[in-house]
mmCIF file of C-alpha atoms and ligand atoms in Angstrom:
data_model
loop_
_atom_site.group_PDB
_atom_site.id
_atom_site.type_symbol
_atom_site.label_atom_id
_atom_site.label_comp_id
_atom_site.label_asym_id
_atom_site.label_seq_id
_atom_site.Cartn_x
_atom_site.Cartn_y
_atom_site.Cartn_z
ATOM 1 C CA MET V 803 -43.365 2.595 -50.259
ATOM 2 C CA ASP V 804 -41.159 1.752 -47.283
ATOM 3 C CA LEU V 805 -42.270 1.486 -43.662
ATOM 4 C CA ARG V 806 -41.461 5.123 -42.958
ATOM 5 C CA GLY V 807 -43.703 6.248 -45.809
ATOM 6 C CA VAL V 808 -46.566 4.061 -44.571
ATOM 7 C CA LEU V 809 -46.222 5.460 -41.048
ATOM 8 C CA PHE V 810 -46.138 8.994 -42.455
ATOM 9 C CA LEU V 811 -49.427 8.442 -44.326
ATOM 10 C CA ILE V 812 -51.016 6.857 -41.261
ATOM 11 C CA GLY V 813 -49.913 9.918 -39.321
ATOM 12 C CA ILE V 814 -51.643 12.216 -41.812
ATOM 13 C CA CYS V 815 -54.840 10.132 -41.615
ATOM 14 C CA LEU V 816 -54.782 10.292 -37.818
ATOM 15 C CA GLY V 817 -54.167 14.038 -37.898
ATOM 16 C CA LEU V 818 -50.764 13.758 -36.234
ATOM 17 C CA PRO V 819 -48.347 16.605 -36.915
ATOM 18 C CA ALA V 820 -45.961 15.789 -39.735
ATOM 19 C CA ASN V 821 -42.251 16.418 -39.431
ATOM 20 C CA THR V 822 -41.749 19.629 -41.392
ATOM 21 C CA ASN V 823 -37.983 19.561 -41.411
ATOM 22 C CA ALA V 824 -37.191 20.338 -45.050
ATOM 23 C CA GLN V 825 -34.023 18.262 -44.993
ATOM 24 C CA ASP V 826 -35.755 15.104 -43.853
ATOM 25 C CA ALA V 827 -39.504 15.588 -44.388
ATOM 26 C CA ILE V 828 -40.426 11.915 -43.919
ATOM 27 C CA GLN V 829 -39.656 10.603 -40.458
ATOM 28 C CA PRO V 830 -40.990 7.442 -38.820
ATOM 29 C CA LEU V 831 -43.706 8.176 -36.312
ATOM 30 C CA ASP V 832 -42.905 7.693 -32.690
ATOM 31 C CA PRO V 833 -45.021 4.605 -31.764
ATOM 32 C CA ASP V 834 -45.691 6.175 -28.359
ATOM 33 C CA SER V 835 -47.320 9.194 -29.999
ATOM 34 C CA VAL V 836 -49.636 6.890 -32.019
ATOM 35 C CA ASP V 837 -50.626 5.117 -28.808
ATOM 36 C CA ARG V 838 -51.234 8.430 -27.057
ATOM 37 C CA PHE V 839 -53.471 9.569 -29.936
ATOM 38 C CA LEU V 840 -55.518 6.366 -30.002
ATOM 39 C CA GLN V 841 -55.972 6.404 -26.223
ATOM 40 C CA ALA V 842 -56.825 10.113 -25.974
ATOM 41 C CA PRO V 843 -60.395 10.938 -24.894
ATOM 42 C CA ARG V 844 -62.642 11.521 -27.920
ATOM 43 C CA PRO V 845 -65.086 14.428 -28.180
ATOM 44 C CA ALA V 846 -68.568 13.662 -26.872
ATOM 45 C CA GLU V 847 -70.105 13.596 -30.364
ATOM 46 C CA SER V 848 -67.720 10.822 -31.471
ATOM 47 C CA ALA V 849 -68.800 8.702 -28.507
ATOM 48 C CA LEU V 850 -72.429 9.330 -29.453
ATOM 49 C CA ILE V 851 -71.896 8.081 -33.009
ATOM 50 C CA ILE V 852 -70.232 4.905 -31.774
ATOM 51 C CA ASP V 853 -72.934 4.351 -29.133
ATOM 52 C CA ASN V 854 -75.721 4.548 -31.712
ATOM 53 C CA LEU V 855 -74.202 2.118 -34.190
ATOM 54 C CA GLY V 856 -76.753 -0.569 -34.915
ATOM 55 C CA ALA V 857 -77.449 -3.041 -37.705
ATOM 56 C CA VAL V 858 -79.937 -2.142 -40.418
ATOM 57 C CA TYR V 859 -82.115 -5.026 -41.584
ATOM 58 C CA THR V 860 -85.415 -5.600 -43.404
ATOM 59 C CA HIS V 861 -88.348 -6.813 -41.330
ATOM 60 C CA TRP V 862 -90.173 -8.760 -44.029
ATOM 61 C CA GLY V 863 -93.944 -8.951 -43.582
ATOM 62 C CA LYS V 864 -94.379 -5.957 -41.247
ATOM 63 C CA SER V 865 -94.793 -2.229 -41.763
ATOM 64 C CA ILE V 866 -93.453 -1.471 -38.286
ATOM 65 C CA CYS V 867 -90.310 -2.518 -36.442
ATOM 66 C CA SER V 868 -89.995 -4.490 -33.237
ATOM 67 C CA GLU V 869 -90.036 -2.257 -30.165
ATOM 68 C CA GLN V 870 -86.274 -2.502 -29.724
ATOM 69 C CA ALA V 871 -85.563 -1.134 -33.236
ATOM 70 C CA THR V 872 -86.173 2.151 -35.035
ATOM 71 C CA LEU V 873 -88.111 2.446 -38.298
ATOM 72 C CA VAL V 874 -86.093 3.743 -41.251
ATOM 73 C CA TYR V 875 -88.973 3.387 -43.734
ATOM 74 C CA SER V 876 -91.788 0.981 -44.576
ATOM 75 C CA GLY V 877 -93.203 -0.222 -47.875
ATOM 76 C CA PHE V 878 -94.191 -3.238 -49.938
ATOM 77 C CA VAL V 879 -92.203 -6.309 -50.933
ATOM 78 C CA GLY V 880 -91.190 -6.205 -54.593
ATOM 79 C CA GLY V 881 -89.091 -8.249 -56.990
ATOM 80 C CA THR V 882 -88.969 -9.910 -60.390
ATOM 81 C CA TRP V 883 -91.876 -11.805 -62.023
ATOM 82 C CA TYR V 884 -91.828 -15.404 -60.703
ATOM 83 C CA ALA V 885 -91.304 -16.957 -64.161
ATOM 84 C CA SER V 886 -88.737 -14.507 -65.598
ATOM 85 C CA LYS V 887 -85.331 -15.924 -66.494
ATOM 86 C CA GLY V 888 -83.647 -12.595 -65.964
ATOM 87 C CA GLY V 889 -84.146 -9.719 -63.607
ATOM 88 C CA SER V 890 -82.938 -10.274 -60.055
ATOM 89 C CA SER V 891 -83.261 -13.084 -57.542
ATOM 90 C CA THR V 892 -83.531 -10.651 -54.626
ATOM 91 C CA TYR V 893 -86.633 -9.182 -53.078
ATOM 92 C CA LEU V 894 -86.656 -5.505 -52.183
ATOM 93 C CA CYS V 895 -88.493 -3.473 -49.583
ATOM 94 C CA MET V 896 -89.875 -0.801 -51.907
ATOM 95 C CA PRO V 897 -90.830 2.593 -50.485
ATOM 96 C CA MET V 898 -94.384 3.863 -50.999
ATOM 97 C CA GLU V 899 -93.182 7.201 -52.387
ATOM 98 C CA PRO V 900 -90.621 6.675 -55.181
ATOM 99 C CA GLU V 901 -88.360 9.482 -56.324
ATOM 100 C CA TYR V 902 -87.521 9.596 -60.046
ATOM 101 C CA SER V 903 -84.638 11.171 -61.875
ATOM 102 C CA LEU V 904 -84.513 11.750 -65.659
ATOM 103 C CA PHE V 905 -86.730 9.256 -67.474
ATOM 104 C CA ILE V 906 -87.516 7.958 -70.986
ATOM 105 C CA LYS V 907 -91.183 8.107 -71.973
ATOM 106 C CA LYS V 908 -91.499 4.663 -73.511
ATOM 107 C CA LYS V 909 -90.922 1.006 -72.741
ATOM 108 C CA GLN V 910 -87.252 0.032 -72.685
ATOM 109 C CA SER V 911 -85.353 -3.233 -72.730
ATOM 110 C CA ARG V 912 -85.737 -3.625 -69.010
ATOM 111 C CA THR V 913 -86.640 -5.488 -65.889
ATOM 112 C CA VAL V 914 -90.126 -4.921 -64.510
ATOM 113 C CA LEU V 915 -90.333 -4.489 -60.758
ATOM 114 C CA GLN V 916 -93.371 -6.447 -59.547
ATOM 115 C CA SER V 917 -95.125 -6.519 -56.229
ATOM 116 C CA SER V 918 -94.865 -9.744 -54.267
ATOM 117 C CA GLU V 919 -97.676 -12.133 -53.362
ATOM 118 C CA LEU V 920 -97.982 -14.625 -50.527
ATOM 119 C CA GLN V 921 -98.778 -17.994 -52.159
ATOM 120 C CA THR V 922 -99.958 -19.505 -48.888
ATOM 121 C CA PRO V 923 -103.451 -20.991 -49.056
ATOM 122 C CA SER V 924 -103.028 -22.532 -45.635
ATOM 123 C CA LYS V 925 -105.713 -23.239 -43.065
ATOM 124 C CA GLN V 926 -103.126 -24.713 -40.677
ATOM 125 C CA ILE V 927 -101.185 -21.423 -40.596
ATOM 126 C CA PRO V 928 -104.084 -18.959 -40.577
ATOM 127 C CA ALA V 929 -101.919 -15.832 -40.258
ATOM 128 C CA PHE V 930 -100.693 -16.630 -43.785
ATOM 129 C CA GLY V 931 -103.821 -18.319 -45.110
ATOM 130 C CA ASP V 932 -105.764 -15.152 -44.377
ATOM 131 C CA LEU V 933 -103.328 -13.181 -46.547
ATOM 132 C CA TYR V 934 -103.227 -15.618 -49.482
ATOM 133 C CA GLN V 935 -102.560 -13.607 -52.691
ATOM 134 C CA ASN V 936 -101.857 -10.392 -50.756
ATOM 135 C CA THR V 937 -98.686 -8.337 -51.058
ATOM 136 C CA PRO V 938 -96.729 -8.447 -47.798
ATOM 137 C CA ALA V 939 -95.609 -5.224 -46.154
ATOM 138 C CA CYS V 940 -92.004 -4.650 -45.136
ATOM 139 C CA ALA V 941 -90.064 -2.307 -42.912
ATOM 140 C CA VAL V 942 -86.411 -1.344 -42.859
ATOM 141 C CA CYS V 943 -85.320 -1.121 -39.254
ATOM 142 C CA GLN V 944 -82.222 -0.143 -37.296
ATOM 143 C CA ALA V 945 -81.274 -1.923 -34.117
ATOM 144 C CA PHE V 946 -80.014 0.211 -31.237
ATOM 145 C CA ARG V 947 -76.370 -0.361 -30.288
ATOM 146 C CA ARG V 948 -76.375 -3.858 -31.786
ATOM 147 C CA PRO V 949 -74.154 -3.773 -34.885
ATOM 148 C CA ALA V 950 -74.282 -7.466 -35.818
ATOM 149 C CA GLN V 951 -77.345 -8.969 -37.493
ATOM 150 C CA PHE V 952 -78.075 -12.459 -38.785
ATOM 151 C CA MET V 953 -81.026 -14.454 -40.085
ATOM 152 C CA PHE V 954 -81.033 -17.887 -38.433
ATOM 153 C CA PRO V 955 -82.785 -20.455 -40.660
ATOM 154 C CA ALA V 956 -84.897 -23.128 -38.978
ATOM 155 C CA ARG V 957 -84.679 -21.376 -35.597
ATOM 156 C CA MET V 958 -87.295 -19.350 -33.739
ATOM 157 C CA THR V 959 -84.948 -18.286 -30.965
ATOM 158 C CA CYS V 960 -81.588 -16.527 -30.861
ATOM 159 C CA PRO V 961 -78.264 -17.714 -29.412
ATOM 160 C CA ASP V 962 -77.383 -16.529 -25.907
ATOM 161 C CA GLY V 963 -76.407 -12.892 -25.879
ATOM 162 C CA TRP V 964 -78.362 -12.045 -29.042
ATOM 163 C CA THR V 965 -81.571 -10.011 -29.197
ATOM 164 C CA LYS V 966 -84.481 -11.351 -31.224
ATOM 165 C CA GLU V 967 -85.865 -8.803 -33.673
ATOM 166 C CA TYR V 968 -88.581 -11.141 -34.947
ATOM 167 C CA ASP V 969 -89.298 -14.717 -35.969
ATOM 168 C CA GLY V 970 -91.388 -16.227 -38.704
ATOM 169 C CA TYR V 971 -91.224 -18.507 -41.701
ATOM 170 C CA LEU V 972 -88.546 -19.023 -44.282
ATOM 171 C CA MET V 973 -89.940 -18.112 -47.704
ATOM 172 C CA THR V 974 -88.671 -18.068 -51.271
ATOM 173 C CA ALA V 975 -89.676 -19.030 -54.837
ATOM 174 C CA ASN V 976 -91.518 -22.226 -55.694
ATOM 175 C CA ASN V 977 -89.246 -25.092 -56.861
ATOM 176 C CA ARG V 978 -90.899 -25.009 -60.264
ATOM 177 C CA HIS V 979 -90.366 -21.291 -60.774
ATOM 178 C CA ARG V 980 -87.237 -19.176 -61.164
ATOM 179 C CA ARG V 981 -84.817 -19.186 -58.268
ATOM 180 C CA THR V 982 -84.807 -16.360 -55.720
ATOM 181 C CA GLU V 983 -83.253 -15.700 -52.328
ATOM 182 C CA TYR V 984 -84.598 -16.875 -48.959
ATOM 183 C CA LEU V 985 -86.412 -14.349 -46.785
ATOM 184 C CA CYS V 986 -87.485 -14.566 -43.175
ATOM 185 C CA VAL V 987 -91.102 -13.353 -43.209
ATOM 186 C CA ASP V 988 -92.709 -12.407 -39.892
ATOM 187 C CA GLY V 989 -94.942 -15.158 -38.466
ATOM 188 C CA GLN V 990 -97.787 -12.655 -38.066
ATOM 189 C CA PRO V 991 -97.512 -10.935 -41.426
ATOM 190 C CA GLU V 992 -99.289 -7.819 -42.501
ATOM 191 C CA ALA V 993 -100.512 -7.104 -46.027
ATOM 192 C CA VAL V 994 -100.337 -3.836 -47.875
ATOM 193 C CA PRO V 995 -103.978 -2.594 -47.927
ATOM 194 C CA ASN V 996 -106.037 -3.353 -51.062
ATOM 195 C CA THR V 997 -103.659 -5.948 -52.509
ATOM 196 C CA SER V 998 -105.794 -9.091 -52.202
ATOM 197 C CA LYS V 999 -106.403 -9.515 -55.954
ATOM 198 C CA ASN V 1000 -104.530 -12.466 -57.482
ATOM 199 C CA VAL V 1001 -102.139 -10.828 -59.940
ATOM 200 C CA ASN V 1002 -99.010 -12.878 -59.084
ATOM 201 C CA GLY V 1003 -95.644 -11.096 -59.404
ATOM 202 C CA ALA V 1004 -92.625 -11.874 -57.207
ATOM 203 C CA LEU V 1005 -94.217 -14.849 -55.463
ATOM 204 C CA LEU V 1006 -93.358 -16.159 -51.993
ATOM 205 C CA TYR V 1007 -93.835 -19.752 -50.829
ATOM 206 C CA PHE V 1008 -93.075 -21.647 -47.632
ATOM 207 C CA VAL V 1009 -89.993 -23.861 -47.489
ATOM 208 C CA GLU V 1010 -89.914 -27.517 -46.403
ATOM 209 C CA THR V 1011 -87.420 -30.369 -46.315
ATOM 210 C CA ASN V 1012 -87.932 -33.916 -47.595
ATOM 211 C CA SER V 1013 -86.107 -37.157 -46.931
ATOM 212 C CA LYS V 1014 -84.234 -37.436 -50.249
ATOM 213 C CA THR V 1015 -80.978 -35.740 -49.236
ATOM 214 C CA HIS V 1016 -78.735 -35.804 -46.173
ATOM 215 C CA VAL V 1017 -80.720 -33.306 -44.142
ATOM 216 C CA PRO V 1018 -80.314 -34.547 -40.533
ATOM 217 C CA SER V 1019 -83.086 -36.661 -39.049
ATOM 218 C CA THR V 1020 -83.742 -33.850 -36.561
ATOM 219 C CA TYR V 1021 -85.655 -32.185 -39.390
ATOM 220 C CA THR V 1022 -89.210 -33.344 -40.004
ATOM 221 C CA PRO V 1023 -90.051 -33.643 -43.704
ATOM 222 C CA GLU V 1024 -92.843 -31.437 -44.991
ATOM 223 C CA ARG V 1025 -92.954 -29.088 -42.041
ATOM 224 C CA GLU V 1026 -92.709 -25.398 -42.857
ATOM 225 C CA LEU V 1027 -89.275 -24.162 -41.861
ATOM 226 C CA THR V 1028 -89.070 -21.268 -39.443
ATOM 227 C CA CYS V 1029 -86.504 -18.511 -39.014
ATOM 228 C CA SER V 1030 -85.445 -15.774 -36.639
ATOM 229 C CA VAL V 1031 -83.683 -12.474 -37.189
ATOM 230 C CA CYS V 1032 -81.358 -11.570 -34.352
ATOM 231 C CA THR V 1033 -78.947 -8.763 -33.514
ATOM 232 C CA LYS V 1034 -76.052 -8.422 -31.133
HETATM 233 CA CA1 CA I 1386 -101.201 -15.556 -56.926
#
């Protein structure tokens, strides 16, 4: 397609009137008319949609969002059994009320979705030690007018100009188990009620560095690494 064709299609997408001259139906758009369209005032509802754009992120370890974000839904942390070779390496924030479609009434070749457990028998970090073996809660949250979101590993603060949604500890699978992703779990986590029984599942452990690789000397070996989730 030549440049005129591309401009014609752009014109259709923008809702600009097409040249209807039957003898020469495809005409290049007047660049001034494109500029005028892009600069024209938008209806109020369009401005509202743009104003409300905000990042959606999971607040791991809490059933509620920070005060500057809006709750989409809350639930429990789920994932694949800690020793399974297959399944998925990601954790999910599972809703409390699942909706099913058609189903098969017997066991299939499958992946089993397990609840997560905090493997944190720590007296030094009592907020986690108190929830040892519990399933952490989670919330999916939307920031208000802040479309960018990032999890900063090993930081408890946010860069200038960013808003902190929460901070906590970096968590993932144990080195000896099957590999999963890193999560930032709130430093004051909350458990799903009645989940204190040790049944394992998609386990979560703290993360530390050691002195065997080229991690900078600014890191202290064997300290639990922190994290922050920030939006802008
Ligand atoms: Ca356990």
